[in-house]
């Protein structure tokens, strides 16, 4: 996938402990040399936190202060853990364990289960959604695909927050969660889901942590054995720790304080999974003697990008905002962010594709460009626009590089050539390692020129081209390296999921882009109803959306393009407006204070009421205004025409595709409820929805035929369909 840094791919191993410290700034050096007691590193975006903590571990190991096998570094994704292992290997500390919380816990669980429980560990299920469906069937509760996903997310949240089924309703209310079903129903489904797991002798992803915690809590001898093994802990992305992960960390530590945590409260964007920055923000209260180091020198982004990022956080509120870090760019000035307004979404996608095409033509590698959006449903429009412009792209979160069929086949071919290359006529004219790799991969479909167009053929070529490029870098860094050496390097990289760079523009959701960076970033769909997303209503939810946009902005090294569209479809009503988060920051926008005053507290837009006649006077009766056609102005009297707000004969600006999707959804709802389709919504109401294409609850509620009851029951589905997604679809942790 996309390379995350500009660091050399095959750097030389430092020849001493002091050499490990070379090139670190004063704050990073403080992190690296603070090897005793608790340490809290508050690291802003682009400030080199991974560099600081890997050099800290490597310095401790190379100086003989830390034993490699006694260090456990934990983070949240396999990619991040793999990158950490790769960096430690380059720094001369290859024996350190760098894992995700779940990976570390699973290893311990597999090892200690026979001793603690007896027998073999129950099978781990990859996907729990089928079990949730079986639980729903046992409870005689029908869940559609969207509801299945939502209920599964609620079960996951309950488990990482250590909430049992009986306490779900109270805990969800206290946390301000909007349950996708009646809380009592979810509690019942959760309870039956747990029963089914026991009956089938299986465990799920969260059970790995829960069972490890249970064993360490109940078996002091096992806890002491783990603590004897691991004596020094480093936790990356500490703002994303859940209560369950924090409890596991405490059990690993015992009474010791050899702990280094790294995080940034301003990048907390996974609270829906149970993550909370409280553990990071309360670290010094729990460890009064802790060393706290703040990293604010931004080496990633230009001053112009950093200025926008700081401006976003300056307008924030809440506890995380109180601890925000003011970034200071260390780079030369670059271009100002570009803000563009488009008439509709296809025009926005085409505009981005044109600019990307021009950037590539000017010399910017396609792999150094990304298009970031709020929801995965937005991806398709940009895929099509880039394909039409002849621009190669890759989807972030798609199949992992080393799992791709063409990469696996290429690995087999390279391994065979390394063993029996002397008998392979393909290698007769290959004089060095890169030419050997090109010769072998030519038999797998690689050519010196990329195939025309996009699609599967182009994607396969891009994968093989990435291996050719990797071989060139490897040979340049290690003169005299053989094909066997390269195969060993590929095996190590596959184990660490440290993929080479693929030459294609990255398409990714904002959530899945965290931890990555590109030279040029296109933030698209930055409009009200999308950022912040429609269902973000509380102060905390609005602020998390702001932090999500902050994460998107700070992915850009040099060039940042921010755009939005006034309507969803060509010819649609231009009712959208730019995100409130850009107020006071983009040229020509009003200051935030005025915007906040108009919107009301907590980002909740208030309805307008007529001024009172006097103190204590009765409310004035509102004069009923006759309904008029929005096209020709004629007074409407027919109920159907009043729903459409136009004469039957006047031209319609209805989105035909949206209307058909709404009709299909309505038919399914009618089938599920056993009632006629018109009881869900009449044809006229569906037509009115397709013409208005509402962006939020307020706009949907204005449409005649959508009352409070139907808004509560069907509103989320309808808005999802209007947004181009599927009923119940929302963004997860990509």
mmCIF file with all atom_site columns, C-alpha atoms in Angstrom, residues 99-255:
data_model
loop_
_atom_site.group_PDB
_atom_site.id
_atom_site.type_symbol
_atom_site.label_atom_id
_atom_site.label_alt_id
_atom_site.label_comp_id
_atom_site.label_asym_id
_atom_site.label_entity_id
_atom_site.label_seq_id
_atom_site.pdbx_PDB_ins_code
_atom_site.Cartn_x
_atom_site.Cartn_y
_atom_site.Cartn_z
_atom_site.occupancy
_atom_site.B_iso_or_equiv
_atom_site.pdbx_formal_charge
_atom_site.auth_seq_id
_atom_site.auth_comp_id
_atom_site.auth_asym_id
_atom_site.auth_atom_id
_atom_site.pdbx_PDB_model_num
ATOM 1   C CA . UNK A 1 99  ? 2.437   -6.516  18.264 1.00 0.00 ? 99  UNK A CA 1
ATOM 2   C CA . UNK A 1 100 ? -1.153  -5.419  18.424 1.00 0.00 ? 100 UNK A CA 1
ATOM 3   C CA . UNK A 1 101 ? -2.976  -5.831  21.735 1.00 0.00 ? 101 UNK A CA 1
ATOM 4   C CA . UNK A 1 102 ? -4.941  -8.741  20.287 1.00 0.00 ? 102 UNK A CA 1
ATOM 5   C CA . UNK A 1 103 ? -1.913  -10.481 18.787 1.00 0.00 ? 103 UNK A CA 1
ATOM 6   C CA . UNK A 1 104 ? 0.051   -10.270 22.047 1.00 0.00 ? 104 UNK A CA 1
ATOM 7   C CA . UNK A 1 105 ? -2.938  -11.463 24.081 1.00 0.00 ? 105 UNK A CA 1
ATOM 8   C CA . UNK A 1 106 ? -3.679  -14.347 21.681 1.00 0.00 ? 106 UNK A CA 1
ATOM 9   C CA . UNK A 1 107 ? -0.109  -15.673 21.957 1.00 0.00 ? 107 UNK A CA 1
ATOM 10  C CA . UNK A 1 108 ? -0.359  -15.627 25.750 1.00 0.00 ? 108 UNK A CA 1
ATOM 11  C CA . UNK A 1 109 ? -3.813  -17.198 25.699 1.00 0.00 ? 109 UNK A CA 1
ATOM 12  C CA . UNK A 1 110 ? -2.708  -20.043 23.425 1.00 0.00 ? 110 UNK A CA 1
ATOM 13  C CA . UNK A 1 111 ? 0.327   -20.716 25.607 1.00 0.00 ? 111 UNK A CA 1
ATOM 14  C CA . UNK A 1 112 ? -1.378  -20.619 29.023 1.00 0.00 ? 112 UNK A CA 1
ATOM 15  C CA . UNK A 1 113 ? -4.820  -22.062 28.185 1.00 0.00 ? 113 UNK A CA 1
ATOM 16  C CA . UNK A 1 114 ? -3.859  -25.739 28.724 1.00 0.00 ? 114 UNK A CA 1
ATOM 17  C CA . UNK A 1 115 ? -2.354  -24.842 32.119 1.00 0.00 ? 115 UNK A CA 1
ATOM 18  C CA . UNK A 1 116 ? -5.122  -22.459 33.244 1.00 0.00 ? 116 UNK A CA 1
ATOM 19  C CA . UNK A 1 117 ? -8.218  -24.180 31.820 1.00 0.00 ? 117 UNK A CA 1
ATOM 20  C CA . UNK A 1 118 ? -7.186  -27.471 30.250 1.00 0.00 ? 118 UNK A CA 1
ATOM 21  C CA . UNK A 1 119 ? -7.527  -28.784 26.727 1.00 0.00 ? 119 UNK A CA 1
ATOM 22  C CA . UNK A 1 120 ? -6.996  -26.683 23.624 1.00 0.00 ? 120 UNK A CA 1
ATOM 23  C CA . UNK A 1 121 ? -8.125  -23.099 23.131 1.00 0.00 ? 121 UNK A CA 1
ATOM 24  C CA . UNK A 1 122 ? -11.614 -22.819 21.539 1.00 0.00 ? 122 UNK A CA 1
ATOM 25  C CA . UNK A 1 123 ? -11.690 -21.888 17.874 1.00 0.00 ? 123 UNK A CA 1
ATOM 26  C CA . UNK A 1 124 ? -11.489 -18.172 17.121 1.00 0.00 ? 124 UNK A CA 1
ATOM 27  C CA . UNK A 1 125 ? -14.259 -16.996 14.754 1.00 0.00 ? 125 UNK A CA 1
ATOM 28  C CA . UNK A 1 126 ? -13.106 -14.526 12.102 1.00 0.00 ? 126 UNK A CA 1
ATOM 29  C CA . UNK A 1 127 ? -16.497 -12.830 11.680 1.00 0.00 ? 127 UNK A CA 1
ATOM 30  C CA . UNK A 1 128 ? -19.112 -12.694 14.395 1.00 0.00 ? 128 UNK A CA 1
ATOM 31  C CA . UNK A 1 129 ? -21.934 -11.366 12.219 1.00 0.00 ? 129 UNK A CA 1
ATOM 32  C CA . UNK A 1 130 ? -23.242 -14.874 11.397 1.00 0.00 ? 130 UNK A CA 1
ATOM 33  C CA . UNK A 1 131 ? -23.418 -15.675 15.100 1.00 0.00 ? 131 UNK A CA 1
ATOM 34  C CA . UNK A 1 132 ? -25.368 -12.462 15.665 1.00 0.00 ? 132 UNK A CA 1
ATOM 35  C CA . UNK A 1 133 ? -27.752 -13.497 12.868 1.00 0.00 ? 133 UNK A CA 1
ATOM 36  C CA . UNK A 1 134 ? -28.219 -16.896 14.526 1.00 0.00 ? 134 UNK A CA 1
ATOM 37  C CA . UNK A 1 135 ? -28.895 -15.185 17.865 1.00 0.00 ? 135 UNK A CA 1
ATOM 38  C CA . UNK A 1 136 ? -31.511 -12.979 16.201 1.00 0.00 ? 136 UNK A CA 1
ATOM 39  C CA . UNK A 1 137 ? -33.180 -16.021 14.648 1.00 0.00 ? 137 UNK A CA 1
ATOM 40  C CA . UNK A 1 138 ? -33.265 -17.740 18.048 1.00 0.00 ? 138 UNK A CA 1
ATOM 41  C CA . UNK A 1 139 ? -34.920 -14.621 19.514 1.00 0.00 ? 139 UNK A CA 1
ATOM 42  C CA . UNK A 1 140 ? -37.312 -14.378 16.536 1.00 0.00 ? 140 UNK A CA 1
ATOM 43  C CA . UNK A 1 141 ? -36.054 -10.864 15.841 1.00 0.00 ? 141 UNK A CA 1
ATOM 44  C CA . UNK A 1 142 ? -35.598 -9.914  12.187 1.00 0.00 ? 142 UNK A CA 1
ATOM 45  C CA . UNK A 1 143 ? -32.469 -7.887  11.431 1.00 0.00 ? 143 UNK A CA 1
ATOM 46  C CA . UNK A 1 144 ? -31.627 -6.622  7.950  1.00 0.00 ? 144 UNK A CA 1
ATOM 47  C CA . UNK A 1 145 ? -28.006 -6.404  6.853  1.00 0.00 ? 145 UNK A CA 1
ATOM 48  C CA . UNK A 1 146 ? -27.512 -2.905  8.221  1.00 0.00 ? 146 UNK A CA 1
ATOM 49  C CA . UNK A 1 147 ? -29.075 -3.771  11.556 1.00 0.00 ? 147 UNK A CA 1
ATOM 50  C CA . UNK A 1 148 ? -26.927 -6.902  11.802 1.00 0.00 ? 148 UNK A CA 1
ATOM 51  C CA . UNK A 1 149 ? -23.820 -4.793  11.428 1.00 0.00 ? 149 UNK A CA 1
ATOM 52  C CA . UNK A 1 150 ? -25.061 -2.197  13.921 1.00 0.00 ? 150 UNK A CA 1
ATOM 53  C CA . UNK A 1 151 ? -26.031 -4.770  16.564 1.00 0.00 ? 151 UNK A CA 1
ATOM 54  C CA . UNK A 1 152 ? -22.659 -6.485  16.092 1.00 0.00 ? 152 UNK A CA 1
ATOM 55  C CA . UNK A 1 153 ? -20.948 -3.136  16.710 1.00 0.00 ? 153 UNK A CA 1
ATOM 56  C CA . UNK A 1 154 ? -22.977 -2.685  19.912 1.00 0.00 ? 154 UNK A CA 1
ATOM 57  C CA . UNK A 1 155 ? -21.897 -6.125  21.155 1.00 0.00 ? 155 UNK A CA 1
ATOM 58  C CA . UNK A 1 156 ? -18.268 -5.294  20.391 1.00 0.00 ? 156 UNK A CA 1
ATOM 59  C CA . UNK A 1 157 ? -18.563 -1.961  22.210 1.00 0.00 ? 157 UNK A CA 1
ATOM 60  C CA . UNK A 1 158 ? -20.151 -3.674  25.207 1.00 0.00 ? 158 UNK A CA 1
ATOM 61  C CA . UNK A 1 159 ? -17.334 -6.179  25.463 1.00 0.00 ? 159 UNK A CA 1
ATOM 62  C CA . UNK A 1 160 ? -14.437 -3.719  25.172 1.00 0.00 ? 160 UNK A CA 1
ATOM 63  C CA . UNK A 1 161 ? -16.099 -1.511  27.799 1.00 0.00 ? 161 UNK A CA 1
ATOM 64  C CA . UNK A 1 162 ? -16.616 -4.619  29.984 1.00 0.00 ? 162 UNK A CA 1
ATOM 65  C CA . UNK A 1 163 ? -20.417 -4.258  29.952 1.00 0.00 ? 163 UNK A CA 1
ATOM 66  C CA . UNK A 1 164 ? -22.457 -7.437  30.536 1.00 0.00 ? 164 UNK A CA 1
ATOM 67  C CA . UNK A 1 165 ? -25.807 -7.958  28.752 1.00 0.00 ? 165 UNK A CA 1
ATOM 68  C CA . UNK A 1 166 ? -27.889 -7.071  31.818 1.00 0.00 ? 166 UNK A CA 1
ATOM 69  C CA . UNK A 1 167 ? -26.162 -3.675  32.069 1.00 0.00 ? 167 UNK A CA 1
ATOM 70  C CA . UNK A 1 168 ? -26.227 -2.765  28.367 1.00 0.00 ? 168 UNK A CA 1
ATOM 71  C CA . UNK A 1 169 ? -29.248 -0.439  28.391 1.00 0.00 ? 169 UNK A CA 1
ATOM 72  C CA . UNK A 1 170 ? -27.964 1.636   31.311 1.00 0.00 ? 170 UNK A CA 1
ATOM 73  C CA . UNK A 1 171 ? -24.381 1.747   30.002 1.00 0.00 ? 171 UNK A CA 1
ATOM 74  C CA . UNK A 1 172 ? -25.475 2.757   26.476 1.00 0.00 ? 172 UNK A CA 1
ATOM 75  C CA . UNK A 1 173 ? -27.651 5.561   27.842 1.00 0.00 ? 173 UNK A CA 1
ATOM 76  C CA . UNK A 1 174 ? -24.850 6.794   30.089 1.00 0.00 ? 174 UNK A CA 1
ATOM 77  C CA . UNK A 1 175 ? -22.411 6.805   27.157 1.00 0.00 ? 175 UNK A CA 1
ATOM 78  C CA . UNK A 1 176 ? -24.901 8.669   24.943 1.00 0.00 ? 176 UNK A CA 1
ATOM 79  C CA . UNK A 1 177 ? -25.037 5.891   22.350 1.00 0.00 ? 177 UNK A CA 1
ATOM 80  C CA . UNK A 1 178 ? -27.968 5.770   19.957 1.00 0.00 ? 178 UNK A CA 1
ATOM 81  C CA . UNK A 1 179 ? -28.951 2.108   19.965 1.00 0.00 ? 179 UNK A CA 1
ATOM 82  C CA . UNK A 1 180 ? -29.944 0.762   16.535 1.00 0.00 ? 180 UNK A CA 1
ATOM 83  C CA . UNK A 1 181 ? -32.768 -1.240  18.179 1.00 0.00 ? 181 UNK A CA 1
ATOM 84  C CA . UNK A 1 182 ? -34.587 -1.141  21.483 1.00 0.00 ? 182 UNK A CA 1
ATOM 85  C CA . UNK A 1 183 ? -31.873 -1.483  24.167 1.00 0.00 ? 183 UNK A CA 1
ATOM 86  C CA . UNK A 1 184 ? -33.763 -4.383  25.770 1.00 0.00 ? 184 UNK A CA 1
ATOM 87  C CA . UNK A 1 185 ? -33.703 -6.226  22.428 1.00 0.00 ? 185 UNK A CA 1
ATOM 88  C CA . UNK A 1 186 ? -29.958 -5.644  22.023 1.00 0.00 ? 186 UNK A CA 1
ATOM 89  C CA . UNK A 1 187 ? -29.344 -6.879  25.570 1.00 0.00 ? 187 UNK A CA 1
ATOM 90  C CA . UNK A 1 188 ? -31.344 -10.025 24.741 1.00 0.00 ? 188 UNK A CA 1
ATOM 91  C CA . UNK A 1 189 ? -29.424 -10.571 21.478 1.00 0.00 ? 189 UNK A CA 1
ATOM 92  C CA . UNK A 1 190 ? -26.126 -10.020 23.283 1.00 0.00 ? 190 UNK A CA 1
ATOM 93  C CA . UNK A 1 191 ? -27.040 -12.593 25.947 1.00 0.00 ? 191 UNK A CA 1
ATOM 94  C CA . UNK A 1 192 ? -28.127 -15.228 23.403 1.00 0.00 ? 192 UNK A CA 1
ATOM 95  C CA . UNK A 1 193 ? -25.018 -14.502 21.305 1.00 0.00 ? 193 UNK A CA 1
ATOM 96  C CA . UNK A 1 194 ? -22.839 -15.339 24.317 1.00 0.00 ? 194 UNK A CA 1
ATOM 97  C CA . UNK A 1 195 ? -24.846 -18.535 24.934 1.00 0.00 ? 195 UNK A CA 1
ATOM 98  C CA . UNK A 1 196 ? -24.370 -19.641 21.320 1.00 0.00 ? 196 UNK A CA 1
ATOM 99  C CA . UNK A 1 197 ? -20.616 -19.143 21.549 1.00 0.00 ? 197 UNK A CA 1
ATOM 100 C CA . UNK A 1 198 ? -20.445 -21.326 24.628 1.00 0.00 ? 198 UNK A CA 1
ATOM 101 C CA . UNK A 1 199 ? -22.626 -24.001 23.030 1.00 0.00 ? 199 UNK A CA 1
ATOM 102 C CA . UNK A 1 200 ? -20.437 -24.078 19.913 1.00 0.00 ? 200 UNK A CA 1
ATOM 103 C CA . UNK A 1 201 ? -17.119 -23.820 21.805 1.00 0.00 ? 201 UNK A CA 1
ATOM 104 C CA . UNK A 1 202 ? -15.921 -20.751 19.929 1.00 0.00 ? 202 UNK A CA 1
ATOM 105 C CA . UNK A 1 203 ? -14.571 -17.363 20.992 1.00 0.00 ? 203 UNK A CA 1
ATOM 106 C CA . UNK A 1 204 ? -14.557 -14.002 19.245 1.00 0.00 ? 204 UNK A CA 1
ATOM 107 C CA . UNK A 1 205 ? -11.989 -11.245 18.827 1.00 0.00 ? 205 UNK A CA 1
ATOM 108 C CA . UNK A 1 206 ? -12.954 -9.445  22.073 1.00 0.00 ? 206 UNK A CA 1
ATOM 109 C CA . UNK A 1 207 ? -12.909 -12.716 24.029 1.00 0.00 ? 207 UNK A CA 1
ATOM 110 C CA . UNK A 1 208 ? -9.178  -12.940 23.364 1.00 0.00 ? 208 UNK A CA 1
ATOM 111 C CA . UNK A 1 209 ? -8.659  -9.880  25.564 1.00 0.00 ? 209 UNK A CA 1
ATOM 112 C CA . UNK A 1 210 ? -11.374 -10.792 28.078 1.00 0.00 ? 210 UNK A CA 1
ATOM 113 C CA . UNK A 1 211 ? -10.072 -14.328 28.610 1.00 0.00 ? 211 UNK A CA 1
ATOM 114 C CA . UNK A 1 212 ? -6.474  -13.153 28.896 1.00 0.00 ? 212 UNK A CA 1
ATOM 115 C CA . UNK A 1 213 ? -7.548  -10.603 31.500 1.00 0.00 ? 213 UNK A CA 1
ATOM 116 C CA . UNK A 1 214 ? -9.515  -13.307 33.326 1.00 0.00 ? 214 UNK A CA 1
ATOM 117 C CA . UNK A 1 215 ? -6.548  -15.695 33.468 1.00 0.00 ? 215 UNK A CA 1
ATOM 118 C CA . UNK A 1 216 ? -4.099  -13.013 34.601 1.00 0.00 ? 216 UNK A CA 1
ATOM 119 C CA . UNK A 1 217 ? -6.535  -11.845 37.287 1.00 0.00 ? 217 UNK A CA 1
ATOM 120 C CA . UNK A 1 218 ? -7.295  -15.317 38.651 1.00 0.00 ? 218 UNK A CA 1
ATOM 121 C CA . UNK A 1 219 ? -3.907  -16.998 38.290 1.00 0.00 ? 219 UNK A CA 1
ATOM 122 C CA . UNK A 1 220 ? -1.178  -15.117 40.114 1.00 0.00 ? 220 UNK A CA 1
ATOM 123 C CA . UNK A 1 221 ? 1.426   -17.685 39.038 1.00 0.00 ? 221 UNK A CA 1
ATOM 124 C CA . UNK A 1 222 ? 0.676   -17.082 35.347 1.00 0.00 ? 222 UNK A CA 1
ATOM 125 C CA . UNK A 1 223 ? 0.636   -13.315 35.834 1.00 0.00 ? 223 UNK A CA 1
ATOM 126 C CA . UNK A 1 224 ? 4.069   -13.483 37.451 1.00 0.00 ? 224 UNK A CA 1
ATOM 127 C CA . UNK A 1 225 ? 5.379   -15.622 34.586 1.00 0.00 ? 225 UNK A CA 1
ATOM 128 C CA . UNK A 1 226 ? 4.215   -13.014 32.036 1.00 0.00 ? 226 UNK A CA 1
ATOM 129 C CA . UNK A 1 227 ? 5.728   -10.194 34.104 1.00 0.00 ? 227 UNK A CA 1
ATOM 130 C CA . UNK A 1 228 ? 9.009   -12.063 34.332 1.00 0.00 ? 228 UNK A CA 1
ATOM 131 C CA . UNK A 1 229 ? 9.055   -12.252 30.530 1.00 0.00 ? 229 UNK A CA 1
ATOM 132 C CA . UNK A 1 230 ? 8.049   -8.651  29.784 1.00 0.00 ? 230 UNK A CA 1
ATOM 133 C CA . UNK A 1 231 ? 9.507   -5.934  31.956 1.00 0.00 ? 231 UNK A CA 1
ATOM 134 C CA . UNK A 1 232 ? 9.311   -2.857  29.741 1.00 0.00 ? 232 UNK A CA 1
ATOM 135 C CA . UNK A 1 233 ? 6.231   -1.699  27.813 1.00 0.00 ? 233 UNK A CA 1
ATOM 136 C CA . UNK A 1 234 ? 5.670   0.836   25.057 1.00 0.00 ? 234 UNK A CA 1
ATOM 137 C CA . UNK A 1 235 ? 2.111   1.667   23.923 1.00 0.00 ? 235 UNK A CA 1
ATOM 138 C CA . UNK A 1 236 ? 1.580   3.595   20.686 1.00 0.00 ? 236 UNK A CA 1
ATOM 139 C CA . UNK A 1 237 ? -1.669  5.433   19.821 1.00 0.00 ? 237 UNK A CA 1
ATOM 140 C CA . UNK A 1 238 ? -2.553  5.456   23.520 1.00 0.00 ? 238 UNK A CA 1
ATOM 141 C CA . UNK A 1 239 ? -5.517  7.774   22.902 1.00 0.00 ? 239 UNK A CA 1
ATOM 142 C CA . UNK A 1 240 ? -7.263  4.799   21.253 1.00 0.00 ? 240 UNK A CA 1
ATOM 143 C CA . UNK A 1 241 ? -7.025  2.451   24.250 1.00 0.00 ? 241 UNK A CA 1
ATOM 144 C CA . UNK A 1 242 ? -10.332 0.944   25.425 1.00 0.00 ? 242 UNK A CA 1
ATOM 145 C CA . UNK A 1 243 ? -11.094 0.181   29.098 1.00 0.00 ? 243 UNK A CA 1
ATOM 146 C CA . UNK A 1 244 ? -10.490 -3.527  28.416 1.00 0.00 ? 244 UNK A CA 1
ATOM 147 C CA . UNK A 1 245 ? -7.097  -2.898  26.809 1.00 0.00 ? 245 UNK A CA 1
ATOM 148 C CA . UNK A 1 246 ? -6.152  -0.599  29.680 1.00 0.00 ? 246 UNK A CA 1
ATOM 149 C CA . UNK A 1 247 ? -7.026  -3.348  32.172 1.00 0.00 ? 247 UNK A CA 1
ATOM 150 C CA . UNK A 1 248 ? -4.871  -5.846  30.261 1.00 0.00 ? 248 UNK A CA 1
ATOM 151 C CA . UNK A 1 249 ? -1.972  -3.381  30.256 1.00 0.00 ? 249 UNK A CA 1
ATOM 152 C CA . UNK A 1 250 ? -2.307  -2.908  34.027 1.00 0.00 ? 250 UNK A CA 1
ATOM 153 C CA . UNK A 1 251 ? -2.170  -6.671  34.546 1.00 0.00 ? 251 UNK A CA 1
ATOM 154 C CA . UNK A 1 252 ? 0.925   -6.951  32.360 1.00 0.00 ? 252 UNK A CA 1
ATOM 155 C CA . UNK A 1 253 ? 2.604   -4.207  34.380 1.00 0.00 ? 253 UNK A CA 1
ATOM 156 C CA . UNK A 1 254 ? 1.689   -5.335  37.886 1.00 0.00 ? 254 UNK A CA 1
ATOM 157 C CA . UNK A 1 255 ? 3.230   -2.980  40.456 1.00 0.00 ? 255 UNK A CA 1
#
